[in-house]
């Protein structure tokens, strides 16, 4: 669509992260005239493919695709817009120092001295988890129920939820779910399994990207979330890195008629007479629309872009109170060759490699972050995507790892020395399992939670634009008054991970927001 | 051979409450107690000369006023005396005092952190609101959310309406409050770390959680929702120590014809054809009854007092999964005088209240991390009281009794059982911690009783010494307490009931579980009940 004369649109999307792109795509598909404004020179937000010094490429933040909503993928026809997988449904390998690694799949586990009874229990447990996910997963794809202003959709959802809970699950599984919902992952796993490596790896899934340790109540739910979202927990590697996913979304949005302007940082969202009128860019350009959907962080949106004076004090206080502490860092390593992991064949290395030996180790690693320190012995999720995707590194390979835990508010700050020290800790940690890695390293970099805030606007360095804890989920996310994507200001919506169902390259928040905008319910 | 209508196993305050209400309804009740004294964890014991120690629980506040009135406990000698004061000592040599006068409290907060004065008002009102909301639920049986019985549906409807009536804003605030950590909760109000530390203690007392663990804000409420003479949130001492409560309950039980046998530890609950027939004592004696009420926690009841085939596979599994980890210890100290705290102004009345020595949130959390590794906290949270400043009957004239609750203390030390040496080290660490702030403290000590969770477990049967008979975590509250299927005070076989803190609404010297359980028993027997529901004291 060409630029119109009076800069007027039906909807303006602020921020071109993956949820913004999805939201724009759905709106344009429904016939809306949509403008997307992205501050950076490319769209994608935190889901892009970065070029490292030396030219090798790596996914900037998340490096596995495991939560992308199949509905979004189908509706926007992302495959036809170039989304390809270089590996799908890969296994998780829990690394063991003695080389006796454990291979985990959807409902089977082998290696790592796992006993028959643990293997049986794993099957039963994961089957139950998939059953919970299958029963309750529909909640991810709808706006949270607004129990005080039930509209028809809310009533249908509430009845569906009640029915599924009571009849699909049955009394026994329902009561078991009600028991487990608030639990910490550690107690859940201790009740089920004996094998420490198994429990360590599973607990890692519950704490990944969160500000919790295995002992923190409530993270059983984040564990379940991984399974309930996306393709039943299956882990894929996108061809071309995560940037290829957002490139496909961008292409789909454009094909549907969305106008995308990069290098256009929004300074303010404009309000007149208690209604949104459009936005002003930092360069002074003004664009008009009666609906603005922000893919930016909730705090940035409310406190900086719209401004607190357009909301009630109580609402502003709640927004300020949203907890968004990041505790995960990332490292990217360019390699001249694949390092050898003791006890693993080269072919095994295409899988998701996890360093989380025991639940206690994970918890001890978490302890530090509470005091503004980095883990001395961090936990990791490692990917070597170039093994299945040579486009990322023409010669040699790239390795990326998500590292738990590193705090946002490091005592003494993230100085050059602090960064170098922690990068060294992380490399040493990998070297415990891959002794020859140092010989292969061409370049290595550390991305701290603060970098994530600076680069991608992830306030606090939190991936989810708000921690995924019980008190910040569903109708409490991001704050109760905005849980159905519309803020208490005419025409103002949010469409990012700060809203239900939260972070991960899922696209569900963008889709749900678009559907609410199309529905056009007024508050 | 005599057959009782009901045998109650364990003479803790809930068992006695249960038995007293049943006796009052005309049933033939026998309470059996393994120790040579009654009261369980609600006792006053002569462990040193003329001193009386409240050697387990040490405060009354949560005890339901309805029970006090309906069992006429005043007549049986129970008198609760409110205390005032309390403070948190700071590392810098200052203190933050607790004052019951709201204006004075505001001034005290202003002295430390002017921006927190208004926050204190907001905090105070919100806590009071949640107290008023939750208190009427204490003397009710939780509904089974999976049941279609009219009674459960009615109760669910009642709860639903109650929640809905809060209104949008308060309901969402409450949902948040219910699941958030006390640290995060306090962060939304206060700026000063000292004020947060002063408030946070009650939220971790008895739990296996740190102040940054979700779910701890609720525990704060659990310690606030009591009252003394209608003053919500007030705390008091029973005159003569905690034993006065069990003494009065025993008086009420006996007044209505109930019997108590001490030195009568139960070996097994006898079951025949899916129905209880009585209990077999450790000495082999069998006592028959149509109903048995276990005031012992769910783990010990189902895994210790019952044969697995009687309890059934499902209940055995659930009981094994029931969490009752110990996290606290206690020192009971006989003093030759009142210790001086250099930080307090001379003659300050604050010393009559509960005082603490951890002045920052990080220290709490670090104490918790030590506990996770199987050690006691080197800088522990202490809840210290000298009841004899308010109730002089517990010690000889001029002498004093000090109770010192310690959080955290593991039930085993790095996997090792407690022994005299470890107890001494643990105790010395606590005493040294106090002595840092009170130069004459050590000289005043005449006798110390040091108690770890394991000691408490061995003595009165609280698994791992968990003061709540099972952790107060979200997965073990309401219809999940102790677990689904036994949350309405009924055990897995006919005629078996639970009455302890292991059931809703949980721990604290409250009496509510015992009363609720008695109401259910009478309902099953189709006897018009003598057990009060909430009488709306607010």
Coordinates of C-alpha atoms in Angstrom, one line a residue, chain A:
Chain A
X1 CA 0.0 0.0 0.0
X2 CA 1.3 3.4 -0.8
X3 CA 1.6 6.2 1.7
X4 CA -1.5 8.2 1.9
X5 CA -1.6 12.0 1.9
X6 CA -2.8 12.8 5.3
X7 CA -0.8 10.1 7.0
X8 CA -4.0 8.5 8.2
X9 CA -4.5 4.8 9.0
X10 CA -7.0 2.5 10.6
X11 CA -4.4 1.1 12.9
X12 CA -0.8 2.0 13.8
X13 CA 1.4 -0.7 15.3
X14 CA 4.2 0.6 17.4
X15 CA 7.1 -1.8 17.3
X16 CA 7.8 -4.6 14.8
X17 CA 8.6 -7.5 17.0
X18 CA 7.1 -10.8 16.1
X19 CA 3.8 -10.2 17.9
X20 CA 3.5 -6.8 16.2
X21 CA 4.0 -8.4 12.8
X22 CA 1.4 -11.1 13.5
X23 CA -1.0 -8.5 14.8
X24 CA -0.5 -6.3 11.7
X25 CA -0.9 -9.3 9.4
X26 CA -4.2 -10.3 10.9
X27 CA -5.5 -6.8 10.9
X28 CA -4.5 -6.2 7.3
X29 CA -6.0 -9.5 6.3
X30 CA -9.3 -8.3 7.8
X31 CA -9.1 -5.3 5.6
X32 CA -7.6 -2.7 7.9
X33 CA -5.3 -0.1 6.7
X34 CA -2.3 -0.7 8.9
X35 CA 1.0 1.1 9.4
X36 CA 3.8 -0.5 11.4
X37 CA 6.6 1.7 12.9
X38 CA 9.8 0.1 13.9
X39 CA 12.6 2.0 15.6
X40 CA 15.4 -0.2 14.3
X41 CA 16.6 -0.6 10.8
X42 CA 14.9 -4.0 10.5
X43 CA 11.8 -5.6 11.9
X44 CA 11.8 -8.6 14.2
X45 CA 12.4 -7.1 17.6
X46 CA 14.3 -9.6 19.7
X47 CA 13.6 -12.4 17.2
X48 CA 16.2 -11.6 14.6
X49 CA 19.4 -13.1 13.1
X50 CA 22.5 -11.2 14.2
X51 CA 25.7 -11.1 12.3
X52 CA 28.7 -11.7 14.5
X53 CA 32.1 -10.1 14.0
X54 CA 33.7 -12.2 11.3
X55 CA 30.4 -12.6 9.5
X56 CA 28.8 -15.8 11.0
X57 CA 25.2 -15.5 11.9
X58 CA 23.2 -16.5 15.0
X59 CA 19.7 -16.1 16.4
X60 CA 19.7 -13.0 18.6
X61 CA 17.7 -14.1 21.6
X62 CA 15.6 -17.3 21.5
X63 CA 17.3 -19.8 19.2
X64 CA 14.8 -22.7 19.1
X65 CA 11.4 -22.5 17.7
X66 CA 9.1 -24.4 20.1
X67 CA 6.2 -22.1 20.9
X68 CA 5.1 -20.7 17.5
X69 CA 1.3 -21.0 17.4
X70 CA 0.4 -23.4 14.5
X71 CA -2.7 -21.4 14.0
X72 CA -0.7 -18.2 13.4
X73 CA 1.6 -20.1 11.1
X74 CA -1.3 -21.5 9.1
X75 CA -3.5 -18.3 9.0
X76 CA -0.6 -16.2 7.8
X77 CA 0.7 -18.9 5.6
X78 CA 4.3 -18.4 6.8
X79 CA 5.6 -21.4 4.9
X80 CA 4.7 -19.7 1.6
X81 CA 6.5 -16.6 2.9
X82 CA 9.7 -18.5 3.3
X83 CA 9.6 -20.0 6.8
X84 CA 11.5 -23.3 6.6
X85 CA 12.8 -25.5 9.4
X86 CA 16.3 -26.9 9.2
X87 CA 15.5 -29.4 11.9
X88 CA 12.3 -30.4 13.6
X89 CA 11.3 -32.2 16.7
X90 CA 14.8 -32.5 18.0
X91 CA 15.7 -34.2 21.2
X92 CA 17.0 -32.7 24.4
X93 CA 20.2 -34.1 25.6
X94 CA 20.9 -33.6 29.3
X95 CA 24.7 -33.5 29.5
X96 CA 26.5 -35.6 32.1
X97 CA 30.1 -34.8 33.2
X98 CA 31.0 -38.5 33.0
X99 CA 29.7 -38.7 29.4
X100 CA 26.7 -40.7 30.3
X101 CA 24.2 -38.3 28.7
X102 CA 20.5 -38.6 28.8
X103 CA 18.3 -38.3 25.7
X104 CA 14.8 -36.9 26.3
X105 CA 12.0 -37.0 23.9
X106 CA 8.3 -36.3 24.1
X107 CA 7.4 -39.3 26.2
X108 CA 10.5 -41.4 26.3
X109 CA 13.9 -41.0 27.9
X110 CA 17.0 -43.1 27.7
X111 CA 20.6 -43.0 28.8
X112 CA 22.0 -41.3 31.8
X113 CA 21.5 -44.3 34.0
X114 CA 17.7 -43.8 34.0
X115 CA 16.0 -46.6 35.7
X116 CA 13.1 -48.5 34.2
X117 CA 10.7 -47.1 36.8
X118 CA 11.9 -43.5 36.0
X119 CA 11.5 -44.2 32.3
X120 CA 7.9 -45.5 32.9
X121 CA 7.1 -42.6 35.2
X122 CA 8.5 -40.2 32.6
X123 CA 6.1 -41.6 30.0
X124 CA 3.1 -41.4 32.4
X125 CA 4.1 -38.0 33.7
X126 CA 4.6 -36.4 30.3
X127 CA 1.5 -38.1 28.9
X128 CA -0.4 -36.4 31.8
X129 CA 1.3 -33.1 31.0
X130 CA 0.3 -33.3 27.4
X131 CA -3.2 -34.1 28.5
X132 CA -3.4 -31.0 30.7
X133 CA -1.9 -29.0 27.8
X134 CA -4.4 -30.4 25.4
X135 CA -7.3 -29.7 27.6
X136 CA -6.4 -26.2 28.7
X137 CA -4.2 -25.1 25.9
X138 CA -7.1 -23.4 24.1
X139 CA -6.8 -20.6 26.7
X140 CA -3.6 -19.5 25.0
X141 CA -5.4 -18.6 21.8
X142 CA -8.1 -16.5 23.4
X143 CA -8.3 -13.3 25.4
X144 CA -8.4 -14.0 29.1
X145 CA -11.9 -14.1 30.5
X146 CA -13.1 -10.8 31.8
X147 CA -15.2 -12.1 34.7
X148 CA -16.6 -8.7 35.6
X149 CA -17.8 -7.8 32.1
X150 CA -18.7 -11.1 30.5
X151 CA -19.4 -10.7 26.8
X152 CA -20.5 -13.6 24.7
X153 CA -17.0 -14.8 23.9
X154 CA -16.1 -14.7 27.6
X155 CA -19.2 -16.8 28.5
X156 CA -18.4 -19.4 25.9
X157 CA -14.8 -19.5 27.1
X158 CA -15.8 -19.9 30.7
X159 CA -18.2 -22.7 29.9
X160 CA -15.7 -24.4 27.7
X161 CA -13.1 -24.2 30.5
X162 CA -15.5 -25.6 33.1
X163 CA -16.6 -28.4 30.8
X164 CA -13.1 -29.3 29.8
X165 CA -11.9 -29.2 33.4
X166 CA -14.7 -31.3 34.8
X167 CA -15.6 -33.7 32.0
X168 CA -12.6 -34.0 29.7
X169 CA -10.2 -34.3 32.6
X170 CA -12.4 -36.0 35.1
X171 CA -12.5 -35.5 38.9
X172 CA -9.3 -37.1 39.7
X173 CA -7.1 -35.4 37.1
X174 CA -8.8 -32.1 37.8
X175 CA -8.1 -32.3 41.5
X176 CA -4.5 -33.3 40.8
X177 CA -4.2 -30.3 38.5
X178 CA -5.6 -28.0 41.2
X179 CA -3.0 -29.4 43.6
X180 CA -0.1 -28.9 41.2
X181 CA -0.9 -25.6 39.7
X182 CA 0.8 -23.5 42.4
X183 CA 3.6 -25.9 43.1
X184 CA 7.3 -25.5 42.4
X185 CA 8.8 -27.8 39.9
X186 CA 11.2 -29.3 42.4
X187 CA 8.5 -30.9 44.5
X188 CA 6.6 -32.1 41.5
X189 CA 9.7 -33.8 40.1
X190 CA 10.9 -35.2 43.4
X191 CA 7.4 -36.8 43.8
X192 CA 7.8 -38.5 40.4
X193 CA 11.4 -39.3 39.7
X194 CA 14.7 -40.5 41.3
X195 CA 17.2 -39.7 38.6
X196 CA 19.0 -36.4 39.4
X197 CA 20.0 -35.7 35.8
X198 CA 16.5 -36.2 34.6
X199 CA 15.1 -33.9 37.3
X200 CA 17.8 -31.4 36.6
X201 CA 17.0 -31.2 32.9
X202 CA 13.2 -31.0 33.5
X203 CA 13.5 -28.4 36.2
X204 CA 15.7 -26.3 33.8
X205 CA 12.7 -26.2 31.4
X206 CA 10.6 -24.7 34.2
X207 CA 13.0 -22.0 35.0
X208 CA 14.3 -21.1 31.5
X209 CA 13.8 -17.4 30.9
X210 CA 12.3 -16.8 34.4
X211 CA 13.4 -15.2 37.6
X212 CA 12.9 -18.4 39.6
X213 CA 14.7 -21.5 40.8
X214 CA 13.4 -25.0 41.0
X215 CA 12.3 -24.3 44.6
X216 CA 10.2 -21.3 43.7
X217 CA 6.5 -22.0 43.9
X218 CA 4.5 -21.5 40.7
X219 CA 7.0 -22.6 38.1
X220 CA 5.3 -26.0 37.6
X221 CA 3.0 -23.8 35.5
X222 CA 5.8 -22.3 33.4
X223 CA 6.9 -25.9 32.8
X224 CA 3.4 -26.8 31.6
X225 CA 3.3 -23.6 29.5
X226 CA 6.2 -24.9 27.3
X227 CA 4.1 -27.9 26.5
X228 CA 0.8 -26.1 26.1
X229 CA 2.0 -23.6 23.7
X230 CA 3.2 -24.1 20.1
X231 CA 3.4 -27.6 18.7
X232 CA 3.0 -29.6 21.9
X233 CA 6.4 -28.7 23.1
X234 CA 8.2 -30.0 20.0
X235 CA 11.5 -28.1 19.4
X236 CA 12.5 -27.0 15.9
X237 CA 15.3 -25.0 14.4
X238 CA 14.3 -22.3 11.9
X239 CA 16.3 -22.2 8.7
X240 CA 18.2 -18.9 8.7
X241 CA 17.9 -18.4 12.4
X242 CA 15.0 -16.6 14.2
X243 CA 15.3 -13.7 11.9
X244 CA 13.8 -15.9 9.2
X245 CA 10.7 -16.4 11.2
X246 CA 10.1 -12.7 11.6
X247 CA 11.1 -12.1 7.9
X248 CA 8.3 -14.5 7.0
X249 CA 5.9 -12.7 9.2
X250 CA 7.0 -9.4 7.8
X251 CA 6.5 -10.8 4.3
X252 CA 3.1 -12.1 5.2
X253 CA 2.1 -8.7 6.7
X254 CA 3.3 -6.8 3.6
X255 CA 1.5 -9.2 1.3
X256 CA -1.7 -8.4 3.2
X257 CA -1.1 -4.7 2.7
X258 CA 0.7 -3.6 5.8
X259 CA 2.9 -0.6 5.4
X260 CA 6.2 -1.1 7.3
X261 CA 8.5 1.8 8.1
X262 CA 11.8 1.0 9.8
X263 CA 14.1 3.5 11.4
X264 CA 11.0 5.2 12.7
X265 CA 11.2 5.5 16.5
X266 CA 7.9 6.5 18.1
X267 CA 8.3 9.3 20.6
X268 CA 4.7 9.6 21.7
X269 CA 1.3 8.1 21.3
X270 CA -1.0 11.0 21.0
X271 CA -4.3 11.5 22.9
X272 CA -7.0 13.9 22.5
X273 CA -10.2 14.0 24.4
X274 CA -9.6 10.6 26.1
X275 CA -9.0 8.9 22.8
X276 CA -5.9 7.9 20.8
X277 CA -5.3 10.1 17.7
X278 CA -2.1 8.7 16.4
X279 CA 1.7 8.8 17.1
X280 CA 4.5 11.3 16.7
X281 CA 8.0 10.0 15.7
X282 CA 11.2 11.3 17.2
X283 CA 11.9 13.2 14.0
X284 CA 8.6 15.0 14.5
X285 CA 6.6 13.2 11.9
X286 CA 2.9 12.6 12.8
X287 CA 0.8 9.7 11.8
X288 CA -2.9 9.5 12.6
X289 CA -5.1 6.6 13.5
X290 CA -8.0 6.0 15.9
X291 CA -6.4 2.8 17.0
X292 CA -2.8 2.3 18.1
X293 CA -1.6 -1.1 19.2
X294 CA 1.7 -1.1 21.0
X295 CA 4.1 -4.0 20.7
X296 CA 6.5 -2.2 23.0
X297 CA 6.8 -3.0 26.7
X298 CA 3.8 -2.1 28.8
X299 CA 5.8 0.2 31.0
X300 CA 7.3 2.0 28.0
X301 CA 3.9 2.2 26.4
X302 CA 2.1 3.6 29.3
X303 CA 4.7 5.6 31.2
X304 CA 6.8 7.0 28.2
X305 CA 4.7 6.9 25.0
X306 CA 1.2 7.7 26.2
X307 CA 2.2 9.3 29.4
X308 CA 0.8 8.7 32.9
X309 CA -1.5 11.7 32.9
X310 CA -3.9 10.0 30.5
X311 CA -4.6 7.2 33.0
X312 CA -5.9 6.9 36.5
X313 CA -3.3 6.9 39.2
X314 CA -4.2 3.4 40.3
X315 CA -3.6 2.0 36.9
X316 CA -0.3 3.8 36.6
X317 CA 0.8 2.4 39.9
X318 CA -0.1 -1.2 38.8
X319 CA 1.9 -0.7 35.5
X320 CA 4.9 0.5 37.5
X321 CA 4.6 -2.6 39.7
X322 CA 4.7 -5.2 36.9
X323 CA 7.7 -7.3 37.7
X324 CA 10.1 -7.9 34.8
X325 CA 13.4 -9.1 36.1
X326 CA 15.6 -10.8 33.6
X327 CA 17.9 -13.5 34.8
X328 CA 19.1 -15.1 31.6
X329 CA 22.1 -14.1 29.5
X330 CA 23.2 -15.4 26.1
X331 CA 26.5 -16.2 24.6
X332 CA 27.3 -16.4 20.9
X333 CA 30.4 -18.2 19.7
X334 CA 31.9 -18.3 16.2
X335 CA 33.8 -21.6 15.8
X336 CA 36.3 -22.7 13.2
X337 CA 35.0 -26.3 13.7
X338 CA 32.6 -28.2 15.8
X339 CA 33.9 -28.9 19.3
X340 CA 33.9 -32.5 20.6
X341 CA 31.5 -33.2 23.4
X342 CA 32.8 -36.2 25.4
X343 CA 30.4 -39.1 24.9
X344 CA 28.5 -37.5 22.0
X345 CA 28.7 -38.2 18.3
X346 CA 28.8 -35.2 16.0
X347 CA 25.3 -36.1 14.8
X348 CA 24.0 -35.8 18.3
X349 CA 25.0 -32.2 18.5
X350 CA 22.1 -31.0 16.3
X351 CA 19.9 -31.5 19.4
X352 CA 19.2 -29.2 22.3
X353 CA 22.0 -29.7 24.7
X354 CA 21.2 -28.9 28.3
X355 CA 23.6 -28.4 31.2
X356 CA 21.6 -28.8 34.4
X357 CA 23.0 -31.7 36.3
X358 CA 20.7 -31.7 39.3
X359 CA 17.9 -29.6 40.7
X360 CA 20.1 -28.5 43.5
X361 CA 22.7 -27.2 41.0
X362 CA 20.0 -25.2 39.2
X363 CA 18.8 -23.8 42.5
X364 CA 22.3 -22.9 43.6
X365 CA 22.9 -21.2 40.3
X366 CA 19.7 -19.2 41.0
X367 CA 20.8 -18.2 44.5
X368 CA 23.3 -15.7 43.1
X369 CA 21.0 -13.7 41.0
X370 CA 18.9 -12.8 44.1
X371 CA 21.9 -10.9 45.4
X372 CA 22.9 -9.3 42.2
X373 CA 25.6 -11.8 41.4
X374 CA 26.2 -14.0 38.4
X375 CA 26.1 -17.8 38.8
X376 CA 29.5 -19.2 39.4
X377 CA 28.5 -22.5 37.8
X378 CA 25.7 -21.5 35.4
X379 CA 23.1 -23.7 33.7
X380 CA 22.8 -23.7 29.9
X381 CA 20.8 -24.5 26.9
X382 CA 23.2 -24.9 23.9
X383 CA 22.5 -24.9 20.2
X384 CA 24.9 -25.4 17.3
X385 CA 22.4 -24.5 14.5
X386 CA 25.1 -24.4 11.7
X387 CA 25.2 -28.2 11.8
X388 CA 21.9 -28.2 10.1
X389 CA 21.9 -24.8 8.5
X390 CA 25.1 -24.0 6.6
X391 CA 23.7 -20.5 5.6
X392 CA 24.6 -19.4 9.1
X393 CA 28.4 -20.0 8.7
X394 CA 30.0 -20.7 5.4
X395 CA 33.1 -22.1 6.9
X396 CA 33.1 -23.2 10.5
X397 CA 30.1 -23.1 12.9
X398 CA 28.2 -21.0 15.4
X399 CA 27.2 -22.0 18.9
X400 CA 24.7 -20.1 20.9
X401 CA 23.7 -20.7 24.5
X402 CA 21.1 -19.4 26.9
X403 CA 22.7 -19.0 30.3
X404 CA 20.9 -19.1 33.6
X405 CA 21.6 -17.0 35.7
X406 CA 22.9 -13.5 35.2
X407 CA 21.2 -10.6 36.9
X408 CA 20.0 -7.4 35.4
X409 CA 21.2 -5.4 38.4
X410 CA 24.7 -6.8 38.8
X411 CA 26.4 -5.5 41.9
X412 CA 29.0 -3.1 40.6
X413 CA 27.4 -3.0 37.2
X414 CA 28.2 -4.8 33.9
X415 CA 31.6 -3.4 33.4
X416 CA 34.0 -4.5 30.7
X417 CA 35.7 -6.7 33.3
X418 CA 32.5 -8.2 34.6
X419 CA 31.4 -9.1 31.1
X420 CA 34.7 -10.7 30.3
X421 CA 34.8 -12.6 33.6
X422 CA 31.3 -14.0 33.1
X423 CA 32.0 -14.9 29.5
X424 CA 35.0 -16.8 30.7
X425 CA 32.9 -18.6 33.3
X426 CA 30.4 -19.6 30.6
X427 CA 33.1 -20.9 28.2
X428 CA 34.8 -22.8 31.0
X429 CA 31.4 -24.3 31.8
X430 CA 31.0 -25.6 28.3
X431 CA 34.6 -26.7 28.3
X432 CA 33.8 -29.1 31.1
X433 CA 31.7 -31.0 28.6
X434 CA 33.6 -30.1 25.4
X435 CA 37.2 -29.9 26.4
X436 CA 38.6 -28.8 23.1
X437 CA 36.2 -25.9 22.5
X438 CA 38.8 -23.2 23.3
X439 CA 40.9 -24.3 20.3
X440 CA 37.9 -23.8 18.0
X441 CA 36.8 -20.4 19.2
X442 CA 37.2 -17.5 16.7
X443 CA 35.0 -15.0 18.5
X444 CA 32.7 -15.0 21.5
X445 CA 30.3 -12.5 22.9
X446 CA 28.1 -12.2 25.9
X447 CA 24.6 -10.6 25.9
X448 CA 23.5 -9.6 29.3
X449 CA 20.0 -8.8 30.4
X450 CA 20.9 -5.1 30.2
X451 CA 22.0 -5.6 26.6
X452 CA 18.6 -7.1 25.9
X453 CA 17.0 -4.1 27.4
X454 CA 19.2 -1.7 25.4
X455 CA 18.9 -3.5 22.1
X456 CA 15.3 -4.9 22.1
X457 CA 13.5 -2.8 24.7
X458 CA 13.1 -5.8 26.9
X459 CA 12.8 -3.8 30.1
X460 CA 14.7 -5.4 33.0
X461 CA 16.1 -7.8 30.4
X462 CA 13.0 -10.0 30.9
X463 CA 12.2 -12.0 27.7
X464 CA 8.5 -12.0 28.5
X465 CA 8.0 -8.3 29.0
X466 CA 6.8 -9.3 32.5
X467 CA 7.6 -12.4 34.5
X468 CA 5.3 -15.3 33.9
X469 CA 4.2 -15.9 37.5
X470 CA 0.7 -16.8 38.7
X471 CA 0.0 -13.2 39.7
X472 CA 1.0 -11.9 36.3
X473 CA -0.9 -14.5 34.2
X474 CA -4.2 -14.6 32.5
X475 CA -6.6 -11.8 33.5
X476 CA -3.9 -10.4 35.7
X477 CA -1.6 -9.9 32.7
X478 CA -0.1 -7.3 32.2
X479 CA -2.6 -5.6 34.6
X480 CA -6.2 -6.5 35.1
X481 CA -7.5 -3.4 33.4
X482 CA -5.7 -4.2 30.2
X483 CA -5.9 -8.0 30.2
X484 CA -8.1 -8.1 27.0
X485 CA -5.5 -6.1 25.1
X486 CA -7.3 -2.8 25.3
X487 CA -6.1 -0.2 27.8
X488 CA -8.5 2.1 29.6
X489 CA -8.0 4.7 26.9
X490 CA -10.1 4.7 23.7
X491 CA -8.3 3.1 20.8
X492 CA -5.2 2.0 22.8
X493 CA -4.2 -1.6 22.6
X494 CA -1.2 -3.7 23.5
X495 CA -0.2 -6.7 21.3
X496 CA 3.1 -7.9 22.7
X497 CA 4.4 -10.5 25.1
X498 CA 3.5 -8.3 28.0
X499 CA -0.1 -9.3 27.4
X500 CA -1.5 -12.8 27.7
X501 CA -0.2 -15.4 27.0
X502 CA 3.3 -13.9 27.4
X503 CA 6.7 -14.4 25.9
X504 CA 8.3 -16.9 23.6
X505 CA 8.2 -16.7 19.8
X506 CA 4.5 -17.6 19.9
X507 CA 2.6 -15.0 18.1
X508 CA -0.5 -15.7 20.1
X509 CA -0.5 -12.3 21.9
X510 CA -0.4 -10.5 18.5
X511 CA -3.2 -12.7 17.1
X512 CA -5.4 -12.4 20.2
X513 CA -4.9 -8.6 20.2
X514 CA -5.8 -8.3 16.5
X515 CA -9.0 -10.3 17.1
X516 CA -9.9 -8.0 19.9
X517 CA -9.3 -4.9 17.7
X518 CA -11.4 -6.4 14.9
X519 CA -14.1 -7.2 17.4
X520 CA -14.0 -3.6 18.5
X521 CA -15.5 -4.0 21.9
X522 CA -15.5 -0.6 23.7
X523 CA -14.7 -0.3 27.4

